[in-house]
Short mmCIF file of C-alpha atoms (C1' of nucleotides) in Angstrom, two decimals:
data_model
loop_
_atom_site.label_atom_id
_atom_site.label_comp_id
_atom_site.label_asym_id
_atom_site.label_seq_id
_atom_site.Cartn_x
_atom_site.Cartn_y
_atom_site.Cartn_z
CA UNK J 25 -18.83 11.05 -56.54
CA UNK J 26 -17.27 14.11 -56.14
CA UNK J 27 -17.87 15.64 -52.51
CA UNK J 28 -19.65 18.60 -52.27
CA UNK J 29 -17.03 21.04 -52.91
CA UNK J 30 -19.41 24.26 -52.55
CA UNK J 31 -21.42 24.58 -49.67
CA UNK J 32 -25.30 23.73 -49.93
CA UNK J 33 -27.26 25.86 -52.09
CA UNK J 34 -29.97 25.92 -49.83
CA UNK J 35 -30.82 25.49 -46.02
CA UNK J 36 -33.75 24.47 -47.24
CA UNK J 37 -37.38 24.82 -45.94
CA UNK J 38 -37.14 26.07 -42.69
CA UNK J 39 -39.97 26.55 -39.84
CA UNK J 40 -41.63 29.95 -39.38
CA UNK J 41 -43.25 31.86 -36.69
CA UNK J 42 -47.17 32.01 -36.94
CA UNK J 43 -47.26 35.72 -36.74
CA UNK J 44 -47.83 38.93 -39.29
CA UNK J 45 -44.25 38.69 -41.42
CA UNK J 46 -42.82 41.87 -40.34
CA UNK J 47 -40.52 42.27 -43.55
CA UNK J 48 -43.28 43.17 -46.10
CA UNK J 49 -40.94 42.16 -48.71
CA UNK J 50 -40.62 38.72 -47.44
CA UNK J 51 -44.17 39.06 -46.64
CA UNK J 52 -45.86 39.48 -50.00
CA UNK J 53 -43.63 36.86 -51.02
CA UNK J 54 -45.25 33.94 -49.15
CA UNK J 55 -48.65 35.90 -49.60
CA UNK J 56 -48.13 35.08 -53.37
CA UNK J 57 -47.09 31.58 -52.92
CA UNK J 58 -49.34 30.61 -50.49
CA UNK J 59 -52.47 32.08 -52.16
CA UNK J 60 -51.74 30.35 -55.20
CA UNK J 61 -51.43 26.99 -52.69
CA UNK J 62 -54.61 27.66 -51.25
CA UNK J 63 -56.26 28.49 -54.86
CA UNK J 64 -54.55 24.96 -55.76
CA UNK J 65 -55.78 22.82 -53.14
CA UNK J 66 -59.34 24.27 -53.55
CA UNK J 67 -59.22 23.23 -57.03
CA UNK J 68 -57.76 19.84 -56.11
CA UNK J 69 -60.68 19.53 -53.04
CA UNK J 70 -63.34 20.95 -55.66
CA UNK J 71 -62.30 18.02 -58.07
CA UNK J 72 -61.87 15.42 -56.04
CA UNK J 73 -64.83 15.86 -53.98
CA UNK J 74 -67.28 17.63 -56.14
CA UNK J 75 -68.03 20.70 -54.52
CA UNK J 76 -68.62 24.36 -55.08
CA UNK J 77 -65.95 26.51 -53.09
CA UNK J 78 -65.61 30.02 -53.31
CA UNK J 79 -62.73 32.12 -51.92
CA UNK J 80 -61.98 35.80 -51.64
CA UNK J 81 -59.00 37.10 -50.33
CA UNK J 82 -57.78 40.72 -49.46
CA UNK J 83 -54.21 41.34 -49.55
CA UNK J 84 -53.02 44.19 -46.53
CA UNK J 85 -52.68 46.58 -49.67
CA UNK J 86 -56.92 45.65 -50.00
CA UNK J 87 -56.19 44.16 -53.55
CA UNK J 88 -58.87 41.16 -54.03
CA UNK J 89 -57.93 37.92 -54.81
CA UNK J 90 -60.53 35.26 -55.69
CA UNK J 91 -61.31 31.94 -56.44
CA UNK J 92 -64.35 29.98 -57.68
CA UNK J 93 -65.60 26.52 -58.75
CA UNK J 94 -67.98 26.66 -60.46
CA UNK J 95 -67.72 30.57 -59.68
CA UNK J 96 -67.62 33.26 -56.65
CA UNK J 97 -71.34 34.26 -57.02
CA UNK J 98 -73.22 31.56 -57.60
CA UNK J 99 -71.66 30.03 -54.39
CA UNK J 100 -72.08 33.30 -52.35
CA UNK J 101 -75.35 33.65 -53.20
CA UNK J 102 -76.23 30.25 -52.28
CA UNK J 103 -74.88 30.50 -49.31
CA UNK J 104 -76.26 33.79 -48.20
CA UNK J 105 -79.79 31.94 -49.69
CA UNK J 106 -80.45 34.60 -52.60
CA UNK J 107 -81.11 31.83 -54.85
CA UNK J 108 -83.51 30.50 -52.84
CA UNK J 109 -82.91 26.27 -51.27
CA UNK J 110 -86.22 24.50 -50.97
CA UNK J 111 -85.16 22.24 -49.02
CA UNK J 112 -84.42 24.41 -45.83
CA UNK J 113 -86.90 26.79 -44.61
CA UNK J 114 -86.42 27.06 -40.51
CA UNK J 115 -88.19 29.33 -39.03
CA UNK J 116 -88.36 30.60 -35.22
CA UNK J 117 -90.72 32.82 -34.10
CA UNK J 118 -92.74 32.31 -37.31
CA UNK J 119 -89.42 34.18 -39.20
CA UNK J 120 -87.41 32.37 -42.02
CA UNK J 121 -84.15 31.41 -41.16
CA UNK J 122 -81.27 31.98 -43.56
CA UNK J 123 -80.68 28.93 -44.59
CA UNK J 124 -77.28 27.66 -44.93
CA UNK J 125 -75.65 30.15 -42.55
CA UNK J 126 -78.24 29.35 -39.84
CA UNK J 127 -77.83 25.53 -40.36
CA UNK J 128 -74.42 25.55 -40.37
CA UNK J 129 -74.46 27.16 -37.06
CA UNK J 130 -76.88 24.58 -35.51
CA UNK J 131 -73.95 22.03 -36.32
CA UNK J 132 -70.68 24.10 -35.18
CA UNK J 133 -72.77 24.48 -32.01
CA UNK J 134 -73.36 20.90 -32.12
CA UNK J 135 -70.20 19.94 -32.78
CA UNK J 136 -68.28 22.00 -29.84
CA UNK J 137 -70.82 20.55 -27.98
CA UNK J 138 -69.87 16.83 -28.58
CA UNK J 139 -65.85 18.02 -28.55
CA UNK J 140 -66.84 19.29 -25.01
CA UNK J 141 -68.53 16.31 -23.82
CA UNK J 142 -65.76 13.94 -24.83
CA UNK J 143 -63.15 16.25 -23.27
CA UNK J 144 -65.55 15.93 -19.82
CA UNK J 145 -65.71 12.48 -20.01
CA UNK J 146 -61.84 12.12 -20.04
CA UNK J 147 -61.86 14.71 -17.03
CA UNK J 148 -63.74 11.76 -15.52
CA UNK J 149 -62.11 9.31 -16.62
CA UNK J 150 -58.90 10.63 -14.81
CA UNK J 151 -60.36 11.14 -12.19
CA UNK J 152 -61.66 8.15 -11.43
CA UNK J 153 -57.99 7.09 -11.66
CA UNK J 154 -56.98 10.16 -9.07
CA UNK J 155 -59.35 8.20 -6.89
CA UNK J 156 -58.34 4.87 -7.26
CA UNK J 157 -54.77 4.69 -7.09
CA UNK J 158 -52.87 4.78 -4.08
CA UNK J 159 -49.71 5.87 -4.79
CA UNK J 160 -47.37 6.47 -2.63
CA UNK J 161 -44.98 9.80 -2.68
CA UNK J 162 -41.36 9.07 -1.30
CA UNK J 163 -39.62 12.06 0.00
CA UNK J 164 -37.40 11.41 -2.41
CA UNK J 165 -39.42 12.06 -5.13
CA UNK J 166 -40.59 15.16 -3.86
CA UNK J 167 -37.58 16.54 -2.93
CA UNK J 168 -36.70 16.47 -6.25
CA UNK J 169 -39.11 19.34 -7.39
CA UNK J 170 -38.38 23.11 -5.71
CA UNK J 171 -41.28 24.43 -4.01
CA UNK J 172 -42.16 26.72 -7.33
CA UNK J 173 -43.00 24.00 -9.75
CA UNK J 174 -44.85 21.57 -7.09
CA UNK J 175 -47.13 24.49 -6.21
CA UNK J 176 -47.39 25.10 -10.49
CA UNK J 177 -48.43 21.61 -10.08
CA UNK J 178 -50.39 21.69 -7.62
CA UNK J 179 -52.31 24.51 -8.89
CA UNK J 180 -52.70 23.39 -12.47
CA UNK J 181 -54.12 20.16 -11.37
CA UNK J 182 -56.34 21.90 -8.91
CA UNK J 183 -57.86 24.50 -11.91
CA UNK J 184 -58.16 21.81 -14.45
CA UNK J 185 -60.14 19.45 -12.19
CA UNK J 186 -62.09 22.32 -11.04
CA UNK J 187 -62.73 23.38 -14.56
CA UNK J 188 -64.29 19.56 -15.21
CA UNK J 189 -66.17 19.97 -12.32
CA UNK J 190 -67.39 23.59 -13.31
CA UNK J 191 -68.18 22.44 -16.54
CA UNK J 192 -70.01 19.39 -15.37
CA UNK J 193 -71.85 21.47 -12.78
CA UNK J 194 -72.70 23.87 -15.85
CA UNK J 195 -73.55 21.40 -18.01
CA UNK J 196 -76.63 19.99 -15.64
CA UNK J 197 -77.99 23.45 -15.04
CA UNK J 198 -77.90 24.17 -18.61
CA UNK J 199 -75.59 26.80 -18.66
CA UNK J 200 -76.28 30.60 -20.10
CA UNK J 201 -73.52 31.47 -21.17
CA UNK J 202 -72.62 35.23 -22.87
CA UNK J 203 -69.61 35.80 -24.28
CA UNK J 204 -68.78 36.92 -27.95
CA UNK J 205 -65.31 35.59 -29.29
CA UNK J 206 -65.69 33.20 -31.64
CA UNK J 207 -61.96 32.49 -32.93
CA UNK J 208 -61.00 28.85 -32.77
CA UNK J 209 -57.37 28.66 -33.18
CA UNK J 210 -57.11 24.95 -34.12
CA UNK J 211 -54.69 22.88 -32.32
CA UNK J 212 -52.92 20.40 -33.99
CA UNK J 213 -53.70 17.79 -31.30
CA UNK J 214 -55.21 17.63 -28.62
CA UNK J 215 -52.99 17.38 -25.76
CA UNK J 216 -52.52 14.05 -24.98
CA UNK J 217 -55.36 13.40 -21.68
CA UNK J 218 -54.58 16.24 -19.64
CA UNK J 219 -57.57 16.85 -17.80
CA UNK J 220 -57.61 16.46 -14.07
CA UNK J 221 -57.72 18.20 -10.98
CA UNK J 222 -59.62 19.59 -8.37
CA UNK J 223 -60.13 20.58 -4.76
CA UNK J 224 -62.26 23.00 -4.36
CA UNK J 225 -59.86 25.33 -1.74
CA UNK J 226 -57.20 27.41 -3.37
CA UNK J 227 -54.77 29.14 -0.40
CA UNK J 228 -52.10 31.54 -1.22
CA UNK J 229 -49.38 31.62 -3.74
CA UNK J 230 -45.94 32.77 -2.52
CA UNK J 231 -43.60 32.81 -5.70
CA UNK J 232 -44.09 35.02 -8.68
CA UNK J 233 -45.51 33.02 -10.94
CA UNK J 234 -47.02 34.09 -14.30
CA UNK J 235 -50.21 32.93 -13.57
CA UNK J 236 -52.00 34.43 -16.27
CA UNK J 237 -53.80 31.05 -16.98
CA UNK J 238 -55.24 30.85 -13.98
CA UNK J 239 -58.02 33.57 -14.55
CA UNK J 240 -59.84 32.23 -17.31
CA UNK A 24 -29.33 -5.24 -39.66
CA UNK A 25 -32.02 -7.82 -39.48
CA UNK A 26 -34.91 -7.92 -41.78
CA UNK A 27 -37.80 -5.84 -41.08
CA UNK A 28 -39.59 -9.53 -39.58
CA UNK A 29 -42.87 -7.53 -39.66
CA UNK A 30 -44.90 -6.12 -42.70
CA UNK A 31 -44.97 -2.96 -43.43
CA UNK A 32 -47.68 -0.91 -40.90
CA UNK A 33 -48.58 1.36 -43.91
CA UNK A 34 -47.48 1.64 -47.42
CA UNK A 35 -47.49 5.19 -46.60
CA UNK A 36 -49.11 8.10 -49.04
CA UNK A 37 -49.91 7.10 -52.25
CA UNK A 38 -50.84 9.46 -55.18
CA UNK A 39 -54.29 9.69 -56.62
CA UNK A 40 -55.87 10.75 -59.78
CA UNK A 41 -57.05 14.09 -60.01
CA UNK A 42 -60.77 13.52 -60.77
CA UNK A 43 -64.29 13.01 -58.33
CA UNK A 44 -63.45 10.35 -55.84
CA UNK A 45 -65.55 7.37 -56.86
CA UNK A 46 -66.10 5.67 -53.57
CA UNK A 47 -68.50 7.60 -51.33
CA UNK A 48 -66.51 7.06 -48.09
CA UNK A 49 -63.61 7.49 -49.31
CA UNK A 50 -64.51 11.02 -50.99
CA UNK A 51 -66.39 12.00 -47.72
CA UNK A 52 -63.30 11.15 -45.38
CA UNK A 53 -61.05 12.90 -47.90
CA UNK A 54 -63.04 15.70 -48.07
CA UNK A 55 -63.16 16.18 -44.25
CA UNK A 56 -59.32 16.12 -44.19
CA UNK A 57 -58.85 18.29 -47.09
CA UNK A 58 -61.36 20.81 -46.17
CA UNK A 59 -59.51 21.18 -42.65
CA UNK A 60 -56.31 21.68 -44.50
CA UNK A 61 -57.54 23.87 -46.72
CA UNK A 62 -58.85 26.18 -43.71
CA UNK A 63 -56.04 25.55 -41.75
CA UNK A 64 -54.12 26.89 -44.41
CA UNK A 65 -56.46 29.96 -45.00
CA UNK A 66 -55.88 30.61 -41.25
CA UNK A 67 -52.05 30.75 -41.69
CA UNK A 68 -52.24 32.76 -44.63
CA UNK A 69 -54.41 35.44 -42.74
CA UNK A 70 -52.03 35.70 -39.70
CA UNK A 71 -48.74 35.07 -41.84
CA UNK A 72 -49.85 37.73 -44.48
CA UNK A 73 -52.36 39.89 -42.41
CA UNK A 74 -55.10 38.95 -44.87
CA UNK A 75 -58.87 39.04 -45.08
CA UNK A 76 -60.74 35.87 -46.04
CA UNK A 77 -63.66 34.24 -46.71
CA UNK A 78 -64.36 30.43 -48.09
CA UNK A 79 -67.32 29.34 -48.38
CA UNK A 80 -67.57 25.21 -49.79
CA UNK A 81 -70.73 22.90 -50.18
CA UNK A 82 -70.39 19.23 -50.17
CA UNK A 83 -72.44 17.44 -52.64
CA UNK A 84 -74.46 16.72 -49.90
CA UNK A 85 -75.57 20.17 -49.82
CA UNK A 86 -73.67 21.17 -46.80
CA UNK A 87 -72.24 24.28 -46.10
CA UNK A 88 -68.92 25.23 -44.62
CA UNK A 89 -67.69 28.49 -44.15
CA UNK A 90 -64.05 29.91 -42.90
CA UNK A 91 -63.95 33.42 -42.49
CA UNK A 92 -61.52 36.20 -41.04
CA UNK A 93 -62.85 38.12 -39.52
CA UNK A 94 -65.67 37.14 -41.16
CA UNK A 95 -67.30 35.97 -44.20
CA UNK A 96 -70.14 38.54 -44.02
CA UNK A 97 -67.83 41.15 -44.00
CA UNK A 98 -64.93 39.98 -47.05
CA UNK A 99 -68.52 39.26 -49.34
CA UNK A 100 -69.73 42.47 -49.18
CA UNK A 101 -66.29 43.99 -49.61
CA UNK A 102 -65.94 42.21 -52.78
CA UNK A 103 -69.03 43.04 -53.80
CA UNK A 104 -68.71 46.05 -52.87
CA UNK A 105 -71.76 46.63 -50.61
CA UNK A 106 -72.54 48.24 -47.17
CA UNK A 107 -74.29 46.00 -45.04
CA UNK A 108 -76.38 43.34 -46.63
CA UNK A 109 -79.66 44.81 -47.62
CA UNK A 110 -82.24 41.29 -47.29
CA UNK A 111 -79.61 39.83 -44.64
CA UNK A 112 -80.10 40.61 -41.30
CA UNK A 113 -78.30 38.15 -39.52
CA UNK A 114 -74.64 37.18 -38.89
CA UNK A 115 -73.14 33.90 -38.16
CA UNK A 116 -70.20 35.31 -36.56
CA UNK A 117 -70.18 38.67 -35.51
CA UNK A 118 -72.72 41.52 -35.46
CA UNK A 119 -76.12 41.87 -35.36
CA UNK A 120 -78.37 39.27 -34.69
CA UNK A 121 -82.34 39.47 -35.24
CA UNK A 122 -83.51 36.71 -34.07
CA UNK A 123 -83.71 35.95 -30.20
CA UNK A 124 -83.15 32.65 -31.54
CA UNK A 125 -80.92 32.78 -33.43
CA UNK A 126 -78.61 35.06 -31.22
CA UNK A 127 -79.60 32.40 -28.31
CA UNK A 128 -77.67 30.00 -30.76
CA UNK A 129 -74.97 31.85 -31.62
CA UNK A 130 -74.37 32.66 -28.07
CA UNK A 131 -74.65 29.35 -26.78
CA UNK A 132 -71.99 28.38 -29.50
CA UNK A 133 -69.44 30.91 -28.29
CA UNK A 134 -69.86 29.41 -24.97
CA UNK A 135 -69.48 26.28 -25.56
CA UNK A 136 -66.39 27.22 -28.14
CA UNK A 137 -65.00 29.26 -25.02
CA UNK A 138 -65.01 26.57 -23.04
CA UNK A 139 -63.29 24.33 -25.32
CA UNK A 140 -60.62 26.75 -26.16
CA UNK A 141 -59.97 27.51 -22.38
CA UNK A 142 -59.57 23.65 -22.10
CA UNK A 143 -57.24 23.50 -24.55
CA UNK A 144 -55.47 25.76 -23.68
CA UNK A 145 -54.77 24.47 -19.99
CA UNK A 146 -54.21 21.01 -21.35
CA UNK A 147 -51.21 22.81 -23.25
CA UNK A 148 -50.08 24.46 -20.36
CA UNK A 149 -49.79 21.51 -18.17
CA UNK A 150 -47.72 19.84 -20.36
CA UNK A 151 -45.48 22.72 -21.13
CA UNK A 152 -44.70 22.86 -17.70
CA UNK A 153 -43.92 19.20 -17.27
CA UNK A 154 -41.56 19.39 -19.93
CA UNK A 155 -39.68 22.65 -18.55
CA UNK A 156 -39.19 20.76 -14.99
CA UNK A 157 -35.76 19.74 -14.55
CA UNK A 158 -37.42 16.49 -12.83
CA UNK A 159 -39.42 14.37 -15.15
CA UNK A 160 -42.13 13.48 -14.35
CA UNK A 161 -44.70 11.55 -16.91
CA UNK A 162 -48.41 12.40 -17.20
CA UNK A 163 -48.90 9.11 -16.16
CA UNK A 164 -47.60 9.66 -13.19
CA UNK A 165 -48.84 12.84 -12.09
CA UNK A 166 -52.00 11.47 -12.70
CA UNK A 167 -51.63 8.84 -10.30
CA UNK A 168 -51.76 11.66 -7.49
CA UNK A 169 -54.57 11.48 -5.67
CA UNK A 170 -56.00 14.51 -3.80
CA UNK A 171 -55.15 13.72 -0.34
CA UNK A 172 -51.86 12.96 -2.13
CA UNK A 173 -51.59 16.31 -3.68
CA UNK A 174 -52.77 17.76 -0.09
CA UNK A 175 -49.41 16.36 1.76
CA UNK A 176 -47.54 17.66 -1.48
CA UNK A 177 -48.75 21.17 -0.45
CA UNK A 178 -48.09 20.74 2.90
CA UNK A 179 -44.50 19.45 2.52
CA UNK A 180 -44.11 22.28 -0.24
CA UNK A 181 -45.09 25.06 2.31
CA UNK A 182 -43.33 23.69 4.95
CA UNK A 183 -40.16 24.22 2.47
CA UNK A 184 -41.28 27.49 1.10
CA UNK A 185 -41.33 28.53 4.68
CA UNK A 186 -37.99 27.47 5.40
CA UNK A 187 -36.41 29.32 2.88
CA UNK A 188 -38.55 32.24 3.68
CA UNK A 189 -36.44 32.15 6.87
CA UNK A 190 -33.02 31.60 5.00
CA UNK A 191 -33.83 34.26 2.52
CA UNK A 192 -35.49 36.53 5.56
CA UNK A 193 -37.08 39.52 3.97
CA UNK A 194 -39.92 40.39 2.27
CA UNK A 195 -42.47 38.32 2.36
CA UNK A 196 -45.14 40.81 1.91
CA UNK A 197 -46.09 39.16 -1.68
CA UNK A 198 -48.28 36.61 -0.46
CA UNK A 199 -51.68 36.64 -2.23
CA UNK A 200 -54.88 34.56 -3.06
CA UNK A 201 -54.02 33.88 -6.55
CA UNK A 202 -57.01 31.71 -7.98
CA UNK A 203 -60.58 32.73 -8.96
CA UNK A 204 -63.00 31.27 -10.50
CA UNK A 205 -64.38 32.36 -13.96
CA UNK A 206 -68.51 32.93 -13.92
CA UNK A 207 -69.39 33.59 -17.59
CA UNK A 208 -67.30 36.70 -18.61
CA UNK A 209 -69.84 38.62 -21.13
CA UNK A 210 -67.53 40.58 -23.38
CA UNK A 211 -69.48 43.11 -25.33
CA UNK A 212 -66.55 43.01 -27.48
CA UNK A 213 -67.94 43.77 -31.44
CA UNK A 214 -65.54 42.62 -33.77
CA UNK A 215 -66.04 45.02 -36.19
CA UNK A 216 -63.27 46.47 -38.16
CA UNK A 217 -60.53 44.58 -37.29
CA UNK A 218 -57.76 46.30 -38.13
CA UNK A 219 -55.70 43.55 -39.59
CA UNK A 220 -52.31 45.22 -38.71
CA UNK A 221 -52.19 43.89 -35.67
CA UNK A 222 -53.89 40.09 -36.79
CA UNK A 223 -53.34 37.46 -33.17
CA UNK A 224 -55.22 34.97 -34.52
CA UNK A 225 -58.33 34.64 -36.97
CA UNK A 226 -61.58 33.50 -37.02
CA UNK A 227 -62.40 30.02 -38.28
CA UNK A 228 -65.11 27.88 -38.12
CA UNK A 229 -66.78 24.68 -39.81
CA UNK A 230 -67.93 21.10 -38.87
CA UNK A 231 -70.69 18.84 -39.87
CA UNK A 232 -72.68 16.51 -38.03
CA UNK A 233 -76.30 16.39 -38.62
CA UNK A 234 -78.25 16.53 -35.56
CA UNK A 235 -81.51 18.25 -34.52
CA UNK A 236 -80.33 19.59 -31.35
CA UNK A 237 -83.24 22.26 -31.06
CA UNK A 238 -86.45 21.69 -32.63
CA UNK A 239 -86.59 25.03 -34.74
"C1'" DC S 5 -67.15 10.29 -37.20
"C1'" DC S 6 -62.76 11.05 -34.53
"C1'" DC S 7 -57.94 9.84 -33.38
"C1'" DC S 8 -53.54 7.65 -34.27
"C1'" DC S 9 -49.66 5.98 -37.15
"C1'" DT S 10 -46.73 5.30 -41.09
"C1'" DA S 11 -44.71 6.27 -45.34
"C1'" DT S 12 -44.92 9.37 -49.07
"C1'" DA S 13 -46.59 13.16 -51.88
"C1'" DT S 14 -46.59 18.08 -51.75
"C1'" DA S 15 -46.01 22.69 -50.30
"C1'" DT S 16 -42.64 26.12 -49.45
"C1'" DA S 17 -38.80 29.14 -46.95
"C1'" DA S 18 -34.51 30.69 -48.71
"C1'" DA S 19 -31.32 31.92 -51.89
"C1'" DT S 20 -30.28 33.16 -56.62
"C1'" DC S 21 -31.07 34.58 -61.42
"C1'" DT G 24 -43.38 39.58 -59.30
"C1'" DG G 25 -41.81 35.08 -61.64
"C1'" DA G 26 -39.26 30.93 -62.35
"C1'" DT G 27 -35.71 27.55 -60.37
"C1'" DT G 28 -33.34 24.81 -57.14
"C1'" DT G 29 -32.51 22.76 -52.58
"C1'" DA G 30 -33.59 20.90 -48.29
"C1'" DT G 31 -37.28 20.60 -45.14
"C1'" DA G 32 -41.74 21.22 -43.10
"C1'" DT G 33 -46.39 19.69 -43.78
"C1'" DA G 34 -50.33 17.53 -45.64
"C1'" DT G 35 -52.49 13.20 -46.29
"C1'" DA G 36 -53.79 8.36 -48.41
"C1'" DG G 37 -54.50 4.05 -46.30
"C1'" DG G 38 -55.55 1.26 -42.64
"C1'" DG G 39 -56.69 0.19 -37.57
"C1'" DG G 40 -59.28 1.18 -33.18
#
DNA sequence: CCCCCTATATATAAATC
DNA sequence: TGATTTATATATAGGGG
């Protein structure tokens, strides 16, 4: 009944940056609460889907944290194959694979492969479109954009369909690849299907733009 | 005002017991969600907190998925206090690979993972930059452009670019080839100690799919 | 299996004790 | 470091394609 005579108690929740905390009070903090989240949800995942986890966390200050269902080592060692698992013995070269680290691997590599080849098949998909649709430009329109962002444009459209195209290209040869990052920052989505682009010519580029994402 | 005419399109969330999901499809589709969350919150938690850490889960399938930053090699043997492994040669993610084949794999996964990422990443960008224009313009639309389109666009774009070259009269010295095209960039890089004080992002990693890609 | 959507259950950033 | 409270940000169960 009575209005709110004091203000709120609380903003609330409110976003953060994904970045190191600088304040290391505020910082330990949400380490505390959020490893006892994570420790929660594995039990929850562990429960409701029967599995073995094991976690193991190191605070900055190296103090270990750990979690395990039905415990640390046994899951550890079964994953690094101490405890030996008939079922899986690869071998190349005559050698024994490691087991579960080695499979595993086969199927992330399998997996980016598929993510890959649906993300090509959308490149193609647009631009089939890019092909087939005869749109026409008023001066209007294009008078509306300042030299800048139409060359952005231009040149965003022209890397991403040269990237399918690259890819494609790659793809048929069999690429070789080298490289050694292997950090997969997950997006939350995919962006919606932005994939286009092409021409294989690429002239000059007056304004200052921060083309950083051009050099791939 | 007027009465929702249509049914509800989802009763929204609903609250489950705590105990092994009884339906198979049911626990495997949870268990794909939940797992992601659970490493997507790991991931946070290692660049929020500057953390190390490693998760290792098996399905009741017998699969294995691992999340590690940087790696779960490297957290295990901290916890257990070892130097390298003694009977464990090779490393999913980082160091020292044995086996020509297996480092073939690995390396093939990093490409293919680059790739993706770089895709991504543009797919971001493109849309970043729609949405900073002052002009709106929907994907839909830009994707109607056709090449020869995109061609007059430049042309029209230059032609402006030149004319306020001649209004603004000065400089133009600044006029360079800004576009290249990426041929397989082989970092050596060796992620060994990462010095967490300065934690970008973090490794991560996992995904089923059963496929025999490569007869091993 | 993957993606999307909706409606709700949960996790938590902040502030305070 | 904990335990609470408040107001929000996120995670997800269910269901469809």
């Amino acid at each position: 009944m009575a209005p709110p005579q004091g203000r709120k108690k609380s903003q609330g929740r409110k976003k953060i940056e994904m970045k190191l905390i600088a304040d290391e009070n505020a910082r330990t903090v949400t380490f505390s609460k959020r490893r006892a989240g994570l420790f929660k949800k594995a039990t929850e995942l562990s429960i409701l889907c029967g599995t073995q986890i094991a976690i193991i966390i190191f605070s900055l200050g190296g103090r270990a944290y750990s979690f395990g269902h039905p415990n640390v080592e046994s899951v550890v060692n079964r994953f690094f194959n101490r405890n030996p698992v008939p079922n899986l013995q690869d071998s190349v070269h005559g050698m024994k694979l490691h087991s579960a680290m080695v499979n595993q691997l086969k199927e992330q590599y399998d997996q980016k492969n598929k993510e890959l080849e649906a993300k090509k098949r959308k490149g193609k998909e647009i631009e089939a479109v890019l092909e087939s649709s005869p749109v026409h430009i008023s001066e209007e329109r294009l008078n509306q954009f300042n030299m800048h962002q139409l060359e952005q444009l231009k040149q965003k459209m022209e890397k991403l369909r040269d990237d399918v195209r690259r890819m494609v290209a790659a793809q048929k040869a069999g690429l070789v690849g080298t490289s050694k990052s292997m950090n997969v920052v997950k997006a939350r989505s995919v962006p919606k299907g932005v994939d286009l682009a092409n021409v294989e010519r690429n002239g000059r580029d007056a304004s200052p733009i921060p083309v950083d994402w051009l050099k791939l």
